mmCIF file of C-alpha atoms in Angstrom:
data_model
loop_
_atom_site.group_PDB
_atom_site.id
_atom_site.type_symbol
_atom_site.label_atom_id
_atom_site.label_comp_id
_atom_site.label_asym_id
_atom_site.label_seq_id
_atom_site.Cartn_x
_atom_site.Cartn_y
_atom_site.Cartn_z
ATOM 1 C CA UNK V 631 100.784 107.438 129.466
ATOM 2 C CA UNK V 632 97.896 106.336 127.296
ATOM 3 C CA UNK V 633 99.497 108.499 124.476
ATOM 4 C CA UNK V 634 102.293 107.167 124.896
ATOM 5 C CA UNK V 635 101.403 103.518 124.572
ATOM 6 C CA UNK V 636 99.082 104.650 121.624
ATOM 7 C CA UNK V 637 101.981 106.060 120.091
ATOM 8 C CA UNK V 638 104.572 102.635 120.176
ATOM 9 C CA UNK V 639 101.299 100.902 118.963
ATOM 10 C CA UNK V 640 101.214 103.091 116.121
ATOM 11 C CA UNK V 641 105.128 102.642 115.508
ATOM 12 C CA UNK V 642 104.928 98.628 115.694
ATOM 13 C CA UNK V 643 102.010 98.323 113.615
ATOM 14 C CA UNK V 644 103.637 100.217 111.014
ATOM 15 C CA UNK V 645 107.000 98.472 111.232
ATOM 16 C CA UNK V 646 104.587 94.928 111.066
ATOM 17 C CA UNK V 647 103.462 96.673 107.799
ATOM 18 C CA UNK V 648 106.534 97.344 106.123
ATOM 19 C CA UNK V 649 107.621 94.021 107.014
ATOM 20 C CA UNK V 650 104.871 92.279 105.773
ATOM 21 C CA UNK V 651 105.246 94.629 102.396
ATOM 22 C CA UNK V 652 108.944 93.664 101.863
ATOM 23 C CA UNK V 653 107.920 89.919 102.182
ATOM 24 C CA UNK V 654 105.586 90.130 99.794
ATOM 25 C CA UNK V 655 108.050 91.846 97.610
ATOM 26 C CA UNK V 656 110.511 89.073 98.114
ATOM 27 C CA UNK V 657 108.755 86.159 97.388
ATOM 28 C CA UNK V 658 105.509 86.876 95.570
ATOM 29 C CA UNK V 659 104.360 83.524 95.780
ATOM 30 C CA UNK V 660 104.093 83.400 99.449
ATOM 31 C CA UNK V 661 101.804 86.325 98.901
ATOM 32 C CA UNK V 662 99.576 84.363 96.528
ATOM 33 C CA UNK V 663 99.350 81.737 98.419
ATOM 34 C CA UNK V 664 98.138 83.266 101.718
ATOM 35 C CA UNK V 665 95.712 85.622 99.467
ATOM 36 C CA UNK V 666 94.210 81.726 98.098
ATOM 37 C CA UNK V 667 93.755 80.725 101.594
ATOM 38 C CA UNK V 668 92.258 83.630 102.783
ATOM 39 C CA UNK V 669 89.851 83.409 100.013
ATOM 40 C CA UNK V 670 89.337 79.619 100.819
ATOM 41 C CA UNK V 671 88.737 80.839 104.099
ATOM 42 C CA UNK V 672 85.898 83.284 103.211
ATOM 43 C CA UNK V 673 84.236 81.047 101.016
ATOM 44 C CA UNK V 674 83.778 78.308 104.203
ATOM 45 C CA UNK V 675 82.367 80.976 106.179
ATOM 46 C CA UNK V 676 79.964 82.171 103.642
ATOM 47 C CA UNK V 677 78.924 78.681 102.613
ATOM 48 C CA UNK V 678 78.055 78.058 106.409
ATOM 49 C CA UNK V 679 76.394 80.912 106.879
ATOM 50 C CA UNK V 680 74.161 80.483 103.525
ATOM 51 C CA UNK V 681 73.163 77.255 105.549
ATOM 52 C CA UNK V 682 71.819 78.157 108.683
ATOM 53 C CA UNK V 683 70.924 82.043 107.978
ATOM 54 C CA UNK V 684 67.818 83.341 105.873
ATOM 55 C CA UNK V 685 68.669 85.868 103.284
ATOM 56 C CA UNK V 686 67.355 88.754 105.091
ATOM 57 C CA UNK V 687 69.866 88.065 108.228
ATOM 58 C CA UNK V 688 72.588 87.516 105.427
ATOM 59 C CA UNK V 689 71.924 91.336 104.123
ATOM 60 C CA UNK V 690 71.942 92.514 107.663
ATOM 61 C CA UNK V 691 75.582 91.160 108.324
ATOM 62 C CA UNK V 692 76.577 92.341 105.107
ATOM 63 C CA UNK V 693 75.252 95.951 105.855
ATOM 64 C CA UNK V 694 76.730 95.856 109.107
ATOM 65 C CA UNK V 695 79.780 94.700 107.823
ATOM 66 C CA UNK V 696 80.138 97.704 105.283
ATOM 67 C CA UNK V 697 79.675 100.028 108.831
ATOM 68 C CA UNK V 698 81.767 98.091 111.683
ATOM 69 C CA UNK V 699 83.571 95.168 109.815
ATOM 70 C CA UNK V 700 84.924 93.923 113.377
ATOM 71 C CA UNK V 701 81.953 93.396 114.615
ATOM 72 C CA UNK V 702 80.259 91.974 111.460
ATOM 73 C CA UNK V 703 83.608 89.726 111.391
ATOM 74 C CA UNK V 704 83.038 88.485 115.354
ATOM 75 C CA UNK V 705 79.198 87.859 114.794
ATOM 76 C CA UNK V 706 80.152 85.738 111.756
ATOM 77 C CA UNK V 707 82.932 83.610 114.146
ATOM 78 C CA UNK V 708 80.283 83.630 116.373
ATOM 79 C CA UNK V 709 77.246 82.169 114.078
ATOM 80 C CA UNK V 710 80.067 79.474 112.687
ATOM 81 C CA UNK V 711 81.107 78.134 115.410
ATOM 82 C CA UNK V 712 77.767 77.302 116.801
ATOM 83 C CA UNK V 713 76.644 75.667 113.497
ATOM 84 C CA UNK V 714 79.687 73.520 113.249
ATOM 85 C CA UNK V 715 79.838 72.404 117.021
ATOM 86 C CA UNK V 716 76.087 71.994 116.109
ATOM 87 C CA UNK V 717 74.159 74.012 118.914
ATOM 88 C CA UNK V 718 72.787 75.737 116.689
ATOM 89 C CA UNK V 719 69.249 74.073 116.436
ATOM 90 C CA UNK V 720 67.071 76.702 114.076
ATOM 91 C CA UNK V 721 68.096 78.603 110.704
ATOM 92 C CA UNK V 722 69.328 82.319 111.569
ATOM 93 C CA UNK V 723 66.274 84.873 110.566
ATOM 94 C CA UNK V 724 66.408 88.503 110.459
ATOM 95 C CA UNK V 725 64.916 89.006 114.022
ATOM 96 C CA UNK V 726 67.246 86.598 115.933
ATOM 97 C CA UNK V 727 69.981 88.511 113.899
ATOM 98 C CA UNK V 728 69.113 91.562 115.471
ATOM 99 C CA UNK V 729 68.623 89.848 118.707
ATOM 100 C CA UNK V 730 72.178 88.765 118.548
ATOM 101 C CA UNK V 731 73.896 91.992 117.085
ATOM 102 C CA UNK V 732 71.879 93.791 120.221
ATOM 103 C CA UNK V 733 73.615 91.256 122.390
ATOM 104 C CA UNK V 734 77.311 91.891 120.890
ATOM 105 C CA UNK V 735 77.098 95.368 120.465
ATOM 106 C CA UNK V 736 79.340 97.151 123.449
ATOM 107 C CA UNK V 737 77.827 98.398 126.329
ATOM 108 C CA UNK V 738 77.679 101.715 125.629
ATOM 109 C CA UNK V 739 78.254 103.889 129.566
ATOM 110 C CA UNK V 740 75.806 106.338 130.488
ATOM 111 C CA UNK V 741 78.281 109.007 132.487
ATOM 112 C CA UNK V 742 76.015 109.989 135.855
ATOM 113 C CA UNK V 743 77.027 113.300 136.877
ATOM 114 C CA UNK V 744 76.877 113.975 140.696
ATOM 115 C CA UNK V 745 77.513 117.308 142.429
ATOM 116 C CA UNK V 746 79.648 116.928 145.710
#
């Protein structure tokens, strides 16, 4: 069952793919355009972040991100929407950084073993 599903997620991603090639094939500007506001997109996040994170947290995300970008990506969301709904009261430093990674990371489960 589990295969299966994993196998007409597979299928659909791939047909989103192609479809989102041929767009881009078809009208190139479209393409452009959505690479400028992705870029535009980036910059706000990084601006944000340069405001209310030391450098030392800043190099932590980035590492991270190199590792497990969806994670780097969520703590980023995270860290942006607190500083523009404006709980965020201090500047981001490395060990609050870790604090909040520790605190995002999944749960990993310990299996218990148990003899009947």
């Amino acid at each position: 069952m589990a295969d299966d599903l994993e196998a007409i997620r597979r299928k659909r991603l791939e047909e989103m793919q192609r479809q989102q090639a041929s767009q881009q094939e078809n009208n190139p500007q479209a393409a452009y355009q959505q690479e400028q506001a992705q870029a535009e997109r980036e910059a706000k996040i990084h601006a944000v972040l340069r405001q209310v994170t030391t450098p030392e947290a800043r190099e932590r995300l980035t590492r991270l991100k190199m590792s497990r970008k969806e994670l780097a990506e969520q703590v980023e969301s995270q860290i942006v929407g607190l500083a523009q709904s404006g709980r965020l009261q201090s500047t981001i430093d490395d060990e609050k950084m870790k604090a909040l990674l520790t605190r995002m990371q999944p749960k990993k489960h310990d299996p218990k073993i148990t003899r009947l």
